[in-house]
mmCIF file of C-alpha atoms in Angstrom:
data_model
loop_
_atom_site.group_PDB
_atom_site.id
_atom_site.type_symbol
_atom_site.label_atom_id
_atom_site.label_comp_id
_atom_site.label_asym_id
_atom_site.label_seq_id
_atom_site.Cartn_x
_atom_site.Cartn_y
_atom_site.Cartn_z
ATOM 1 C CA MET A 101 0.000 0.000 0.000
ATOM 2 C CA ALA A 102 1.381 3.372 -1.044
ATOM 3 C CA LEU A 103 1.132 6.259 1.384
ATOM 4 C CA ALA A 104 1.026 8.956 -1.292
ATOM 5 C CA GLU A 105 0.852 8.966 -5.046
ATOM 6 C CA VAL A 106 2.455 11.795 -6.976
ATOM 7 C CA THR A 107 0.793 12.661 -10.264
ATOM 8 C CA GLY A 108 1.423 15.483 -12.673
ATOM 9 C CA SER A 109 4.553 17.092 -13.966
ATOM 10 C CA ILE A 110 7.694 17.534 -11.922
ATOM 11 C CA ALA A 111 8.526 20.436 -14.281
ATOM 12 C CA ALA A 112 5.924 22.533 -12.459
ATOM 13 C CA VAL A 113 7.699 21.936 -9.167
ATOM 14 C CA GLY A 114 11.021 22.759 -10.802
ATOM 15 C CA TYR A 115 9.703 26.028 -12.178
ATOM 16 C CA GLY A 116 8.200 26.894 -8.816
ATOM 17 C CA LEU A 117 11.626 26.515 -7.250
ATOM 18 C CA ALA A 118 13.294 28.355 -10.150
ATOM 19 C CA ALA A 119 10.912 31.317 -9.763
ATOM 20 C CA ILE A 120 12.368 32.090 -6.336
ATOM 21 C CA GLY A 121 15.595 33.430 -7.887
ATOM 22 C CA PRO A 122 14.004 36.007 -10.206
ATOM 23 C CA GLY A 123 11.662 37.065 -7.403
ATOM 24 C CA ILE A 124 14.584 37.819 -5.130
ATOM 25 C CA GLY A 125 16.457 39.465 -8.018
ATOM 26 C CA VAL A 126 13.623 41.868 -8.836
ATOM 27 C CA GLY A 127 13.368 42.779 -5.163
ATOM 28 C CA LEU A 128 17.085 43.533 -4.975
ATOM 29 C CA VAL A 129 17.024 45.633 -8.161
ATOM 30 C CA PHE A 130 14.115 47.742 -6.933
ATOM 31 C CA ALA A 131 15.701 48.117 -3.481
ATOM 32 C CA ALA A 132 18.939 49.342 -5.077
ATOM 33 C CA TYR A 133 17.008 51.821 -7.243
ATOM 34 C CA ILE A 134 15.085 53.201 -4.280
ATOM 35 C CA GLN A 135 18.273 53.543 -2.256
ATOM 36 C CA ALA A 136 20.139 55.252 -5.111
ATOM 37 C CA THR A 137 17.261 57.674 -5.712
ATOM 38 C CA ALA A 138 17.018 58.461 -2.006
ATOM 39 C CA ARG A 139 20.728 59.232 -1.835
ATOM 40 C CA GLN A 140 20.890 61.293 -5.051
ATOM 41 C CA PRO A 141 17.456 62.354 -6.323
ATOM 42 C CA GLU A 142 18.896 64.155 -9.349
ATOM 43 C CA SER A 143 20.216 60.859 -10.752
ATOM 44 C CA ALA A 144 16.777 59.198 -10.792
ATOM 45 C CA GLY A 145 16.489 59.475 -14.588
ATOM 46 C CA LEU A 146 19.801 57.712 -15.184
ATOM 47 C CA THR A 147 19.234 54.971 -12.644
ATOM 48 C CA ARG A 148 15.682 54.356 -13.879
ATOM 49 C CA THR A 149 17.172 53.124 -17.165
ATOM 50 C CA TYR A 150 19.294 50.603 -15.264
ATOM 51 C CA LEU A 151 16.245 49.617 -13.217
ATOM 52 C CA PHE A 152 14.245 48.645 -16.284
ATOM 53 C CA LEU A 153 17.229 46.972 -17.942
ATOM 54 C CA GLY A 154 17.893 44.838 -14.878
ATOM 55 C CA MET A 155 14.221 43.992 -14.493
ATOM 56 C CA VAL A 156 13.950 42.917 -18.135
ATOM 57 C CA LEU A 157 16.998 40.659 -17.874
ATOM 58 C CA ILE A 158 15.727 39.037 -14.682
ATOM 59 C CA GLU A 159 12.263 38.460 -16.119
ATOM 60 C CA ALA A 160 13.807 36.994 -19.280
ATOM 61 C CA LEU A 161 15.525 34.402 -17.098
ATOM 62 C CA ALA A 162 12.190 33.577 -15.469
ATOM 63 C CA LEU A 163 10.551 33.152 -18.877
ATOM 64 C CA LEU A 164 13.407 30.925 -20.001
ATOM 65 C CA GLY A 165 12.821 28.799 -16.918
ATOM 66 C CA ILE A 166 9.180 28.198 -17.767
ATOM 67 C CA ALA A 167 9.974 27.628 -21.455
ATOM 68 C CA PHE A 168 12.607 25.015 -20.579
ATOM 69 C CA GLY A 169 10.123 23.347 -18.269
ATOM 70 C CA TYR A 170 7.757 22.846 -21.166
ATOM 71 C CA ALA A 171 10.466 22.056 -23.736
ATOM 72 C CA PHE A 172 12.259 19.441 -21.643
ATOM 73 C CA GLY A 173 9.231 18.215 -19.744
ATOM 74 C CA PRO A 174 7.938 14.679 -19.500
ATOM 75 C CA GLY A 175 6.355 14.624 -22.969
ATOM 76 C CA THR A 176 9.645 15.314 -24.776
ATOM 77 C CA PRO A 177 10.938 12.409 -26.885
#
């Protein structure tokens, strides 16, 4: 008799774990932007560019994680 039966895709669990990294990364990027703007308000325009660039790169990694989960999931030959 089995105590528990696991059904579904382990790729979903893998992506759930992989989403922790980009979540922490976005938080760190926004925290750095807020701190830089608080220290030097006149540089907010310049640092805003780096904020969006960092956010885009981090989110691209998250999207790659979910794409790889589907591409290399259990149905792949």
